Amino acid sequence: MRFTSALKDCVARWATNHYGKAVLAATLAIAPMSATAQMMPTAEVNTTGLAITDTEVTVGQLHSTTGTMAISETGSVWAEQLAIEQINAAGGVLGRQIKIIQEDGASDWPTFAEKAKKLLINDKVATVFGCWTSASRKAVLPIFEKENGMLYYPTFYEGLEASKNVIYTGQEATQQIIYGLDWAHKEKGSKTFFLIGSDYIWPRTSNKIARIHIERFLQGCKVVGEEYYPLGHTNFGSLINKVKLAKPDCIYSIVVGGSNVSWYKQLKAAGITGESLARKNQILLTISTTEDEILGIGGENVKGFYACMKYFQSLDNENNKKFVEAFKARWGKDAVIGDVTQAAYLGPWLWKLTVEKAGSFDVDKIAAASTGVEFKEAPEGYVRIHENHHLWSKARIGEMQADGQFKLIAESADLIEPNPFPKGYQ
Amino acid sequence: MMHMMLPMLAQTSWDEYKAIFLMQGFAGLSLFSVFLLMSLGLAIIFGQMRVINMAHGEFLTLGAYVTAIMSTFVMESFPDFMPYYFPLAVVGAFVAAFIVGYLVEFSLIRHLYNRPLDTLLATWGVSMVMQECFRQLFGARETSATLPDWLMGSWAPTEQIDIPLNGLLMLGMSIGMLLLVYLLLYRSRWGLRVRATTMNRAMAGAVGINTKRTDRVTFALGCGIAGIAGAGFTTIGSVSPTAGSAYIVDTFIVVVFGGAGSLIGTLISAFAIGQAQSILEFFLTGVLAKVFVLLAVIVILMMRPQGLFAQKVRR
């Protein structure tokens, strides 16, 4: 964090905010928005009593802006707000401007549940964009199902779930874990794997899937170690010694949040770098470290490690260039965009497209209309919602660079079909 | 456990085995130095003054932020000075935490002496206020100090042994601090005044010791030492507004287990817990190791409620 430039960004952000509002007001004055809203009377598009008027629709945003997950979730908050501002500037949803109620889950699962209840029951929001860790999603899921709310969930996750009330805009396990392991095996010749994770649902379930894939589906491969540490853990000395002893071809890491900083700094201090691994034909492959985390770790400490995700900020396509430009204009030139940040950006757009397809804000109608909704302007290229409420998307491998960005080195040929309940993995 | 360890051992040569043994010993030492550095400040505040300072972690965070700010400032304005800034940051961290500690004592703690439970609540409030201040000033995101390159590498005496330099620095810092605190408390006139004041306030006042001033400086000093620990922490982890609260439990365990008020107790307790946890982490998993260490501490405290080394006080 550079303080002088942070200050400048702050001023710039304030200016954009106000300038943005001016543009918005201008658009509102010219565009025949009220006509659209009048053609869609609230009584017709909102039969279930959500917080919607003729001119405005209220949505919720539920992320951790404090606690150990803030390093990861702040990007999602920004991306969702950017998408919503863009949608508003383009005329809103069914002629209604989107208003956000933002709540802080504080990296604490019961708090997430509490705030979800508040958003759905007290505020009657039309939809919620939010959650990050699987634990937070599992904590709010029963509430969304009971109150019949709609959640757009942005994180790559372990799968083994599908809900009428959730649209999963990140990858599920088979779209990320299996592609990554296959790549390590085929392209890098990895035969032995050491699985490392933070101690909660996502890393544990992901590693379970990874272990089954390695032992059952990859010829002659085995897992030589599996370890978990609490979220926020800062002392990885013993673990690093164990890794050195086991000499795995692939260090497979799912360390989450702020712990990443200690984990990679201590790896470097113990002499394990991208370069030293490459000399011994070893690799470090992660599915949890994005550009956001590298900002805190420092690119020079992770150079030469690999990550498997569906999106990198450095992706070279027109949609992405526009997105990166808009994101930096809104949130400062030093802002970075990780995989989940992009997936979070998809949420409001997919919701808008679905609401307009359904011609209604009612959750049941949106849930039914979601299948087949496609978003051609997605920064990651093109996405489409599957009937299991996950996205068809590509998988990609990136190599970490000293400047904190990824170099794309492999990409799946086609969109991968989401398969949250893969056969043979339970 | 054995089914996991056996394939490892099969392909491990004797030399590698020795190297791992050494490095593992060092991992324990560096955990020990982390515990010791965190606990020294609290050993003074809780051990000598009987103030349950729940804001101890936040003074640590304060020191860490000072270091992060100085690293950014130096990198932007005086990049040539980068390799040398760290000692300066340690001093800065101490001064900042000392000043804030002094103010907290003056405005709050001095009204609450002899009411340990009230200090618990009051300092808990202070910790929340400080966290919110950090959040407003520096943002909720985790940041980390950019370290000089010489601190990021490892010292490799042989092909297989890698001793992290930041671990060595932490070890040096904590031993140095321990010596300083020892000299201050037991070999200086000021230390004599502190001990006299905490043992018998009225008597100390009667013989002409300014007990109020002694209290204030003692508390501020404990906070300052926490600030130094915070500066040390930036070499192994990141900084966020709530970073300190992650350490507060460990810190109290070390101090209570060692016996409040005993410096040697804090030293031995930090060593025992650090080594036990590190060894267990190697043979079990990280989470299980923590559980076993906590259980052991609880059992021992049940047998020796005063901790390993009790302070001999006539009551």
XYZ file of C-alpha atoms in Angstrom:
741
model
C 0.000 0.000 0.000
C 1.504 3.249 -1.073
C 0.204 6.027 1.051
C 0.702 9.076 -1.094
C -0.834 7.379 -4.107
C -3.543 5.897 -1.889
C -4.445 9.418 -0.914
C -4.547 10.495 -4.541
C -6.762 7.518 -5.344
C -9.034 8.495 -2.537
C -9.493 11.962 -3.979
C -9.930 10.545 -7.469
C -12.520 8.093 -6.195
C -14.433 10.893 -4.517
C -14.360 12.896 -7.735
C -15.540 9.925 -9.834
C -18.275 9.332 -7.329
C -19.669 12.769 -7.726
C -18.927 13.039 -11.407
C -20.574 9.619 -11.807
C -23.667 10.875 -10.095
C -23.801 13.876 -12.394
C -23.622 11.641 -15.441
C -26.297 9.471 -13.917
C -28.568 12.430 -13.330
C -28.040 13.550 -16.909
C -28.866 10.092 -18.251
C -31.938 9.965 -16.083
C -33.158 13.283 -17.416
C -32.773 12.330 -21.061
C -33.700 8.660 -21.122
C -37.435 7.868 -21.160
C -36.860 5.685 -18.106
C -40.110 6.446 -16.346
C -41.973 5.191 -19.393
C -40.266 1.784 -19.090
C -41.137 1.601 -15.437
C -44.728 2.618 -16.159
C -45.043 -0.106 -18.733
C -43.999 -2.502 -15.965
C -46.143 -1.560 -12.960
C -44.744 -2.747 -9.668
C -47.877 -4.742 -8.918
C -47.079 -6.951 -11.906
C -43.296 -7.381 -11.697
C -43.218 -7.753 -7.932
C -46.018 -9.907 -6.576
C -44.161 -11.067 -3.463
C -43.715 -7.799 -1.583
C -40.022 -7.147 -2.138
C -38.509 -3.690 -1.589
C -39.317 -2.407 -5.066
C -41.034 0.809 -6.127
C -41.820 2.221 -9.552
C -38.409 3.869 -9.705
C -36.162 1.861 -7.456
C -35.185 -1.701 -6.573
C -33.257 -2.469 -3.380
C -30.614 -5.198 -3.341
C -28.319 -6.434 -0.578
C -24.564 -6.788 -0.547
C -23.113 -9.121 2.095
C -19.329 -9.433 2.336
C -16.578 -9.226 4.952
C -15.105 -5.753 4.938
C -13.375 -6.503 8.233
C -11.452 -9.476 9.595
C -9.101 -11.931 7.938
C -11.262 -12.321 4.799
C -11.351 -8.591 4.015
C -8.165 -8.898 1.933
C -10.076 -11.183 -0.432
C -13.628 -9.861 -0.275
C -12.974 -6.157 -0.773
C -12.444 -6.844 -4.480
C -15.862 -8.506 -4.711
C -17.526 -5.548 -3.012
C -15.935 -3.158 -5.492
C -16.767 -5.285 -8.537
C -20.419 -5.648 -7.577
C -20.746 -1.932 -6.936
C -19.102 -1.151 -10.278
C -21.502 -3.467 -12.121
C -24.489 -1.947 -10.343
C -23.354 1.613 -11.158
C -22.892 0.638 -14.805
C -26.334 -0.979 -14.917
C -27.882 2.105 -13.290
C -26.153 4.417 -15.744
C -27.533 2.309 -18.588
C -31.102 2.638 -17.335
C -31.345 0.185 -14.445
C -33.340 -3.039 -14.277
C -36.851 -2.970 -15.788
C -36.565 0.822 -15.652
C -35.697 0.865 -11.953
C -32.517 2.194 -10.400
C -30.684 -0.249 -8.128
C -30.139 0.825 -4.531
C -27.643 -1.108 -2.388
C -27.854 -1.972 1.286
C -24.379 -3.118 2.309
C -23.745 -5.351 5.321
C -20.469 -6.564 6.832
C -20.162 -10.289 7.558
C -16.928 -9.542 9.483
C -15.259 -12.864 8.484
C -17.531 -14.532 11.014
C -20.071 -17.135 9.895
C -22.799 -16.480 12.509
C -22.603 -12.780 11.634
C -23.215 -13.682 7.994
C -26.344 -15.601 8.976
C -27.548 -12.727 11.142
C -27.045 -10.159 8.381
C -28.648 -12.395 5.754
C -31.761 -12.598 7.929
C -31.762 -8.838 8.314
C -31.464 -8.257 4.556
C -34.189 -10.738 3.619
C -36.707 -10.245 6.423
C -36.338 -6.581 7.453
C -35.096 -5.000 4.242
C -36.969 -7.329 1.839
C -34.179 -6.984 -0.711
C -34.861 -8.271 -4.230
C -31.577 -10.202 -4.341
C -28.270 -10.453 -2.483
C -24.775 -10.386 -3.911
C -22.314 -11.813 -1.466
C -20.471 -14.361 0.662
C -16.976 -15.639 -0.066
C -15.931 -18.604 2.047
C -17.948 -21.794 1.818
C -18.488 -21.554 5.544
C -20.252 -18.214 5.137
C -22.370 -19.596 2.281
C -23.321 -22.688 4.278
C -24.282 -20.399 7.157
C -26.687 -18.326 5.046
C -28.017 -21.060 2.742
C -30.823 -22.328 5.016
C -31.978 -18.729 5.486
C -32.098 -18.059 1.743
C -34.043 -21.279 1.201
C -36.485 -20.669 4.042
C -37.142 -17.012 3.199
C -36.990 -17.715 -0.538
C -34.271 -15.155 -1.251
C -31.809 -15.087 -4.136
C -28.023 -15.149 -3.669
C -25.389 -14.509 -6.340
C -22.304 -16.237 -4.939
C -18.993 -15.302 -6.586
C -16.306 -17.653 -5.276
C -14.743 -20.759 -6.782
C -15.806 -23.499 -4.360
C -15.907 -27.244 -3.658
C -19.212 -28.079 -5.369
C -21.457 -30.782 -3.874
C -24.238 -28.233 -3.714
C -26.964 -26.824 -5.919
C -29.797 -24.635 -4.737
C -32.748 -23.036 -6.429
C -31.932 -19.928 -4.385
C -28.287 -19.536 -5.371
C -26.531 -18.680 -8.628
C -22.886 -19.754 -8.418
C -20.828 -17.410 -10.590
C -17.432 -18.906 -9.682
C -16.196 -22.366 -10.637
C -17.146 -25.524 -8.802
C -14.508 -28.166 -8.068
C -14.502 -30.112 -11.311
C -13.995 -26.929 -13.326
C -10.896 -25.963 -11.359
C -9.367 -28.734 -9.236
C -9.506 -31.518 -11.779
C -8.299 -29.384 -14.672
C -5.394 -28.120 -12.546
C -4.324 -31.564 -11.339
C -4.555 -33.016 -14.852
C -2.383 -30.163 -16.100
C 0.244 -30.724 -13.368
C 0.310 -34.446 -14.171
C 0.413 -34.178 -17.962
C 2.452 -31.033 -18.538
C 4.719 -30.989 -15.472
C 4.964 -34.739 -14.844
C 3.846 -34.459 -11.212
C 3.352 -37.850 -9.543
C 3.443 -37.026 -5.830
C 1.265 -34.339 -4.271
C 1.317 -32.580 -0.880
C -2.101 -31.083 -0.067
C -2.201 -27.989 2.151
C -5.196 -25.972 3.262
C -6.806 -23.574 5.701
C -9.027 -25.392 8.154
C -12.600 -25.028 6.946
C -15.049 -26.517 4.463
C -13.689 -25.394 1.106
C -10.042 -26.483 1.457
C -11.000 -29.721 3.220
C -13.636 -30.756 0.663
C -11.485 -29.594 -2.245
C -8.582 -31.664 -1.007
C -10.884 -34.642 -0.580
C -11.842 -34.332 -4.232
C -8.216 -33.751 -5.193
C -7.092 -36.843 -3.268
C -9.731 -39.034 -4.909
C -8.787 -37.699 -8.333
C -5.068 -38.255 -7.722
C -5.459 -41.752 -6.299
C -8.227 -43.075 -8.554
C -7.906 -41.270 -11.846
C -4.244 -40.281 -12.303
C -2.006 -43.198 -13.257
C 0.700 -43.968 -10.668
C 0.154 -40.826 -8.608
C -0.164 -40.519 -4.867
C -0.714 -38.044 -2.035
C 2.317 -37.830 0.262
C 0.895 -35.419 2.823
C -2.208 -33.483 3.799
C -2.218 -30.607 6.309
C -4.600 -27.949 7.626
C -3.969 -24.778 9.631
C -6.484 -22.361 11.189
C -7.533 -19.260 9.257
C -5.190 -16.413 10.133
C -2.348 -18.798 11.086
C 1.082 -17.201 10.746
C 3.638 -19.888 11.582
C 4.339 -22.408 8.856
C 7.867 -23.516 9.882
C 6.999 -27.103 10.776
C 4.799 -27.535 7.721
C 7.563 -26.302 5.432
C 9.972 -28.806 6.987
C 7.473 -31.584 6.370
C 7.153 -30.511 2.750
C 10.935 -30.546 2.404
C 11.050 -34.046 3.828
C 8.276 -35.378 1.616
C 9.749 -33.798 -1.563
C 6.431 -33.744 -3.436
C 6.453 -33.088 -7.184
C 3.540 -30.753 -6.591
C 2.864 -28.596 -3.529
C -0.890 -28.155 -3.815
C -1.963 -25.174 -1.720
C -5.391 -23.939 -0.645
C -4.265 -21.468 2.029
C -6.896 -18.737 2.268
C -6.952 -15.042 3.171
C -4.274 -13.207 5.160
C -2.426 -16.438 6.050
C -1.179 -16.418 2.469
C 1.219 -13.595 3.316
C 2.963 -15.602 6.041
C 2.834 -18.830 4.050
C 4.609 -17.477 0.947
C 7.014 -15.221 2.855
C 8.117 -18.165 4.981
C 8.417 -20.447 1.947
C 10.769 -17.904 0.430
C 12.702 -17.545 3.690
C 13.110 -21.334 3.789
C 14.611 -21.343 0.307
C 11.529 -22.586 -1.581
C 10.930 -20.321 -4.593
C 9.556 -20.832 -8.101
C 13.130 -21.031 -9.314
C 14.382 -23.529 -6.715
C 11.356 -25.762 -7.358
C 11.840 -25.649 -11.122
C 15.446 -26.864 -10.700
C 14.128 -30.021 -9.019
C 11.167 -30.464 -11.402
C 8.766 -29.539 -8.641
C 5.918 -27.027 -8.805
C 3.642 -25.153 -6.449
C 0.055 -25.092 -7.683
C -2.622 -23.128 -5.847
C -6.325 -22.631 -6.422
C -6.699 -19.939 -3.754
C -4.116 -17.216 -4.439
C -5.296 -14.453 -6.766
C -3.975 -11.025 -7.726
C -5.680 -9.678 -4.574
C -3.616 -11.802 -2.209
C -0.398 -11.239 -4.188
C -0.870 -7.513 -3.562
C -0.283 -8.253 0.133
C 2.394 -10.911 -0.370
C 4.533 -9.072 -2.899
C 4.991 -10.476 -6.424
C 8.714 -11.055 -5.931
C 7.888 -13.644 -3.237
C 5.625 -15.782 -5.437
C 7.299 -15.519 -8.843
C 7.158 -18.831 -10.703
C 4.340 -20.447 -8.734
C 1.168 -21.534 -10.593
C -2.534 -20.997 -10.049
C -5.554 -22.633 -11.674
C -8.602 -20.354 -12.037
C -10.915 -19.181 -14.756
C -9.855 -15.543 -14.852
C -6.675 -13.476 -14.617
C -6.486 -9.684 -14.844
C -3.980 -10.071 -17.672
C -6.444 -11.948 -19.973
C -6.137 -10.508 -23.447
C -9.625 -9.854 -24.848
C -11.779 -6.804 -25.585
C -14.357 -7.398 -22.808
C -11.616 -7.691 -20.233
C -9.742 -4.588 -21.386
C -12.912 -2.535 -20.974
C -13.606 -4.088 -17.584
C -10.080 -3.519 -16.228
C -10.156 0.075 -17.443
C -13.524 0.789 -15.817
C -12.486 -0.928 -12.612
C -9.310 1.133 -12.280
C -11.114 4.342 -13.188
C -13.581 3.655 -10.395
C -11.356 2.186 -7.674
C -7.914 3.617 -8.353
C -5.051 2.717 -10.639
C -3.400 0.474 -8.051
C -6.518 -1.700 -7.686
C -6.074 -5.296 -8.851
C -8.654 -7.778 -10.063
C -8.575 -11.399 -8.977
C -10.638 -14.347 -10.199
C -13.381 -13.892 -7.632
C -13.546 -10.142 -8.236
C -14.436 -10.861 -11.850
C -16.945 -13.535 -10.834
C -18.531 -11.014 -8.456
C -18.823 -8.539 -11.337
C -20.887 -11.130 -13.243
C -23.515 -11.324 -10.480
C -25.428 -8.049 -10.968
C -25.275 -8.379 -14.766
C -26.598 -11.945 -14.752
C -29.333 -10.882 -12.351
C -30.351 -7.969 -14.596
C -30.401 -10.209 -17.671
C -32.447 -12.833 -15.831
C -34.954 -10.353 -14.391
C -35.510 -8.927 -17.857
C -35.893 -12.398 -19.339
C -38.411 -13.321 -16.640
C -40.144 -9.917 -16.815
C -40.393 -10.093 -13.037
C -38.427 -9.600 -9.817
C -40.088 -12.597 -8.155
C -37.495 -15.056 -6.930
C -39.338 -18.146 -8.184
C -39.601 -16.721 -11.688
C -35.936 -15.650 -11.685
C -34.819 -19.075 -10.469
C -36.779 -20.700 -13.297
C -35.634 -18.236 -15.954
C -31.938 -18.495 -15.059
C -31.187 -21.593 -17.118
C -29.655 -20.592 -20.421
C -29.103 -16.914 -19.578
C -25.940 -15.876 -21.347
C -23.631 -12.923 -20.746
C -21.552 -12.254 -23.827
C -19.737 -9.226 -22.399
C -18.220 -11.163 -19.470
C -14.586 -10.161 -18.923
C -13.604 -13.839 -18.842
C -15.048 -14.175 -22.346
C -18.533 -15.641 -22.422
C -20.602 -17.392 -19.798
C -23.944 -19.148 -19.677
C -25.994 -20.352 -16.697
C -26.483 -24.134 -16.526
C -29.723 -25.632 -15.219
C -27.835 -26.540 -12.021
C -27.343 -22.773 -11.480
C -23.572 -22.881 -12.071
C -21.799 -21.288 -15.037
C -20.340 -22.916 -18.087
C -16.793 -21.529 -18.035
C -13.198 -22.148 -19.048
C -10.327 -23.206 -16.785
C -6.933 -21.551 -17.078
C -3.433 -21.942 -15.614
C -1.417 -18.816 -14.863
C 2.176 -18.379 -13.777
C 2.807 -15.720 -11.134
C 5.053 -12.853 -12.191
C 7.169 -10.472 -10.147
C 4.783 -7.584 -10.941
C 1.934 -9.430 -9.206
C 0.173 -10.422 -12.436
C -0.309 -13.844 -14.041
C 1.070 -15.066 -17.331
C -1.497 -17.289 -19.034
C 0.134 -20.604 -19.929
C -2.740 -23.046 -20.452
C -6.467 -22.848 -21.087
C -9.212 -25.425 -21.581
C -10.262 -25.724 -25.230
C -13.991 -25.311 -24.552
C -16.336 -24.122 -21.840
C -16.391 -26.794 -19.142
C -19.830 -28.027 -18.105
C -20.422 -27.443 -14.385
C -20.818 -30.737 -12.572
C -21.276 -30.041 -8.850
C -22.034 -33.677 -8.026
C -19.330 -35.585 -9.910
C -19.744 -39.377 -9.952
C -17.060 -41.301 -8.093
C -15.928 -38.363 -5.934
C -18.184 -38.729 -2.898
C 0.002 -40.878 11.644
C 2.531 -43.611 11.011
C 1.044 -44.542 7.668
C 1.738 -40.965 6.617
C 5.228 -40.720 8.028
C 6.561 -44.106 6.870
C 6.774 -43.505 3.126
C 8.565 -40.245 3.908
C 11.158 -41.886 6.097
C 11.797 -44.683 3.630
C 13.293 -42.348 1.032
C 15.090 -40.069 3.488
C 18.836 -40.284 3.894
C 20.565 -39.896 7.246
C 21.925 -36.473 6.273
C 18.504 -35.210 5.303
C 17.116 -36.577 8.513
C 19.682 -34.588 10.497
C 18.964 -31.466 8.456
C 15.242 -31.723 9.092
C 15.903 -32.330 12.776
C 17.961 -29.134 12.929
C 15.491 -27.065 10.953
C 12.622 -28.385 13.013
C 14.500 -27.417 16.170
C 14.832 -23.957 14.695
C 11.123 -23.807 13.833
C 10.468 -24.419 17.521
C 12.954 -21.717 18.460
C 11.343 -19.183 16.193
C 7.904 -19.997 17.592
C 9.466 -19.542 21.032
C 10.837 -16.149 20.071
C 7.436 -15.068 18.758
C 5.795 -16.094 22.033
C 8.499 -14.465 24.125
C 8.417 -11.179 22.244
C 4.613 -10.996 22.506
C 4.578 -11.866 26.183
C 7.307 -9.601 27.548
C 5.176 -6.468 27.440
C 2.259 -8.292 29.007
C 4.513 -9.845 31.639
C 5.233 -6.337 32.858
C 1.677 -4.996 32.628
C -0.177 -8.072 33.851
C 2.603 -9.628 35.895
C 3.802 -6.542 37.749
C 0.801 -4.242 37.676
C -2.058 -6.796 37.717
C -3.800 -4.987 34.877
C -5.550 -7.395 32.503
C -4.685 -5.568 29.308
C -6.955 -6.894 26.559
C -5.629 -4.177 24.236
C -2.139 -5.693 24.258
C -2.698 -7.131 20.781
C -3.662 -3.718 19.432
C -0.405 -2.166 20.643
C 1.282 -4.937 18.703
C -0.781 -4.025 15.645
C 0.164 -0.378 16.138
C 3.861 -1.269 16.017
C 3.288 -3.342 12.905
C 1.479 -0.471 11.160
C 4.258 1.950 12.057
C 6.731 -0.446 10.441
C 4.549 -0.864 7.346
C 4.156 2.898 6.977
C 7.866 3.502 7.372
C 8.700 0.811 4.814
C 6.373 2.431 2.284
C 7.656 5.888 3.045
C 11.291 4.810 2.722
C 10.602 2.869 -0.467
C 8.932 5.852 -2.111
C 11.127 8.648 -0.891
C 14.530 7.159 -0.021
C 14.872 3.843 -1.876
C 18.619 3.775 -1.204
C 17.990 3.699 2.513
C 15.766 0.586 2.190
C 18.284 -1.991 3.470
C 18.811 -0.063 6.710
C 15.392 1.230 7.664
C 14.290 -1.695 9.831
C 16.074 -0.761 13.095
C 14.616 2.712 12.754
C 11.144 1.226 12.321
C 11.625 -0.764 15.535
C 12.401 2.443 17.405
C 9.432 4.173 15.757
C 7.134 1.297 16.728
C 8.317 1.510 20.321
C 7.853 5.265 20.536
C 4.363 5.197 19.004
C 3.127 2.388 21.255
C 4.785 4.008 24.291
C 3.011 7.315 23.703
C -0.394 5.742 23.130
C 0.114 3.511 26.168
C 1.031 6.543 28.266
C -2.170 8.314 27.201
C -4.321 5.248 27.843
C -2.892 4.897 31.348
C -3.412 8.576 32.046
C -6.986 8.711 30.793
C -8.264 5.302 31.850
C -6.165 2.753 33.669
C -5.059 4.903 36.609
C -8.639 5.093 37.797
C -8.931 1.333 37.870
C -5.971 -0.016 39.847
C -6.852 -2.844 42.238
C -9.917 -3.629 40.108
C -8.543 -6.265 37.711
C -11.934 -7.233 36.251
C -12.740 -3.619 35.460
C -9.406 -3.226 33.683
C -10.401 -6.232 31.594
C -13.585 -4.552 30.405
C -12.025 -1.119 29.986
C -9.037 -2.349 27.999
C -11.316 -4.524 25.898
C -13.119 -1.316 24.997
C -9.785 0.313 24.235
C -8.930 -2.577 21.915
C -12.180 -2.083 19.965
C -11.589 1.653 19.698
C -8.041 1.094 18.475
C -9.180 -1.499 15.919
C -11.736 0.935 14.557
C -9.095 3.680 14.379
C -6.789 1.384 12.387
C -9.682 0.559 10.080
C -10.472 4.217 9.474
C -6.835 5.226 9.027
C -5.399 2.344 7.042
C -8.419 0.538 5.585
C -9.713 -2.941 6.368
C -7.425 -4.725 3.937
C -4.375 -6.545 5.128
C -1.127 -4.880 4.196
C 2.435 -5.942 4.760
C 5.720 -4.171 5.205
C 8.177 -4.482 2.353
C 11.263 -6.005 3.880
C 14.842 -5.309 2.913
C 16.113 -8.111 0.682
C 18.688 -9.259 3.193
C 15.864 -10.232 5.543
C 13.972 -12.404 3.078
C 16.533 -15.091 2.389
C 17.825 -18.007 4.357
C 21.160 -18.931 5.819
C 22.281 -22.258 4.370
C 25.310 -23.650 6.229
C 25.049 -26.919 4.288
C 23.267 -28.067 1.147
C 20.201 -29.257 3.028
C 19.830 -26.848 5.902
C 17.943 -23.583 5.408
C 17.605 -21.351 8.441
C 15.218 -18.422 7.695
C 16.875 -15.077 8.340
C 13.670 -13.448 9.552
C 13.447 -16.207 12.165
C 16.998 -15.447 13.286
C 16.137 -11.763 13.535
C 13.070 -12.514 15.668
C 15.174 -14.749 17.909
C 17.814 -12.053 18.331
C 15.193 -9.405 18.998
C 13.383 -11.428 21.648
C 16.570 -12.418 23.502
C 17.765 -8.805 23.371
C 14.441 -7.546 24.689
C 14.451 -10.125 27.463
C 17.890 -8.942 28.612
C 16.808 -5.306 28.480
C 13.663 -5.946 30.486
C 15.660 -7.968 33.002
C 18.203 -5.165 33.445
C 15.464 -2.569 33.740
C 13.409 -4.463 36.280
C 16.097 -6.042 38.420
C 19.257 -4.035 37.934
C 18.112 -0.411 37.869
C 16.783 2.029 40.416
C 13.677 2.450 38.308
C 13.081 -1.320 38.433
C 13.399 -1.224 42.184
C 10.719 1.464 42.312
C 8.425 -0.577 40.053
C 8.780 -3.662 42.191
C 8.324 -1.719 45.392
C 5.215 -0.016 44.043
C 3.564 -3.233 42.895
C 4.377 -5.084 46.095
C 3.150 -2.455 48.519
C 1.853 0.743 47.049
C 1.218 2.584 50.308
C 4.619 1.762 51.748
C 6.360 2.695 48.507
C 4.600 6.033 48.545
C 5.553 6.542 52.169
C 9.262 6.151 51.414
C 9.054 8.824 48.757
C 8.453 6.945 45.514
C 6.215 8.762 43.054
C 3.951 5.746 42.526
C 1.680 7.425 39.992
C 4.533 8.293 37.725
C 6.031 4.819 38.154
C 2.723 3.213 37.166
C 2.364 5.391 34.114
C 5.845 4.731 32.790
C 5.621 1.011 33.552
C 2.375 0.656 31.650
C 3.661 2.694 28.730
C 6.840 0.630 28.663
C 4.849 -2.618 28.473
C 2.907 -1.159 25.550
C 6.116 0.027 23.887
C 7.539 -3.476 24.057
C 4.354 -4.770 22.425
C 5.020 -2.219 19.677
C 8.493 -3.674 19.155
C 6.965 -7.147 18.934
C 4.634 -5.767 16.271
C 7.582 -4.483 14.268
C 9.135 -7.936 14.524
C 5.910 -9.559 13.348
C 5.945 -7.754 10.040
C 8.849 -10.036 9.094
C 6.652 -13.139 9.287
C 3.088 -12.005 8.644
C 0.730 -9.333 7.426
C -0.965 -6.470 9.236
C -4.690 -5.887 9.493
C -6.780 -3.969 12.028
C -7.652 -7.197 13.848
C -4.234 -8.869 13.543
C -3.384 -8.356 17.199
C -6.461 -10.088 18.534
C -5.218 -13.335 16.993
C -2.260 -13.287 19.361
C -3.855 -12.099 22.578
C -4.965 -15.565 23.719
C -1.533 -17.117 23.137
C 0.068 -14.213 24.960
C -2.069 -14.598 28.058
C -1.521 -18.356 28.048
C 2.248 -17.890 27.999
C 2.205 -15.347 30.838
C -0.291 -17.216 33.021
C 1.355 -20.580 32.400
C 4.769 -19.210 33.312
C 3.470 -17.587 36.449
C 2.477 -13.937 36.308
C 5.196 -11.594 37.437
C 8.036 -14.014 36.893
C 10.348 -13.148 34.047
C 12.070 -16.533 34.104
C 8.604 -18.120 34.155
C 7.624 -16.265 30.965
C 10.875 -17.348 29.330
C 10.469 -21.018 30.194
C 6.759 -21.075 29.450
C 7.325 -19.516 26.004
C 10.063 -22.061 25.333
C 7.989 -25.026 26.503
C 4.860 -24.052 24.580
C 6.806 -23.092 21.444
C 8.797 -26.323 21.314
C 5.853 -28.541 22.277
C 3.669 -27.023 19.597
C 6.365 -27.179 16.950
C 7.235 -30.823 17.684
C 3.575 -31.840 17.778
C 2.942 -29.942 14.532
C 5.612 -32.044 12.897
C 4.137 -35.373 13.951
C 0.453 -34.464 14.001
C -1.367 -31.725 12.109
C -1.349 -28.001 12.897
C -4.807 -27.912 14.430
C -4.345 -31.052 16.540
C -1.016 -29.739 17.857
C -2.696 -26.595 19.137
C -5.444 -28.613 20.822
C -2.945 -30.871 22.615
C -0.806 -27.962 23.793
C -3.846 -26.164 25.186
C -5.014 -29.328 26.944
C -1.582 -29.805 28.503
C -1.523 -26.199 29.700
C -4.967 -26.578 31.254
C -4.003 -29.783 33.065
C -0.794 -28.259 34.432
C -2.587 -25.089 35.524
C -5.146 -27.240 37.342
C -2.306 -28.734 39.354
C -0.347 -25.477 39.729
C -2.840 -22.608 39.591
C -0.096 -20.051 40.227
C 1.758 -21.100 37.072
C 5.189 -22.676 36.700
C 7.047 -20.025 38.660
C 5.095 -18.205 41.310
C 6.147 -14.796 42.492
C 7.065 -14.905 46.172
C 4.961 -12.202 47.749
C 3.994 -11.796 51.393
C 0.322 -10.975 51.440
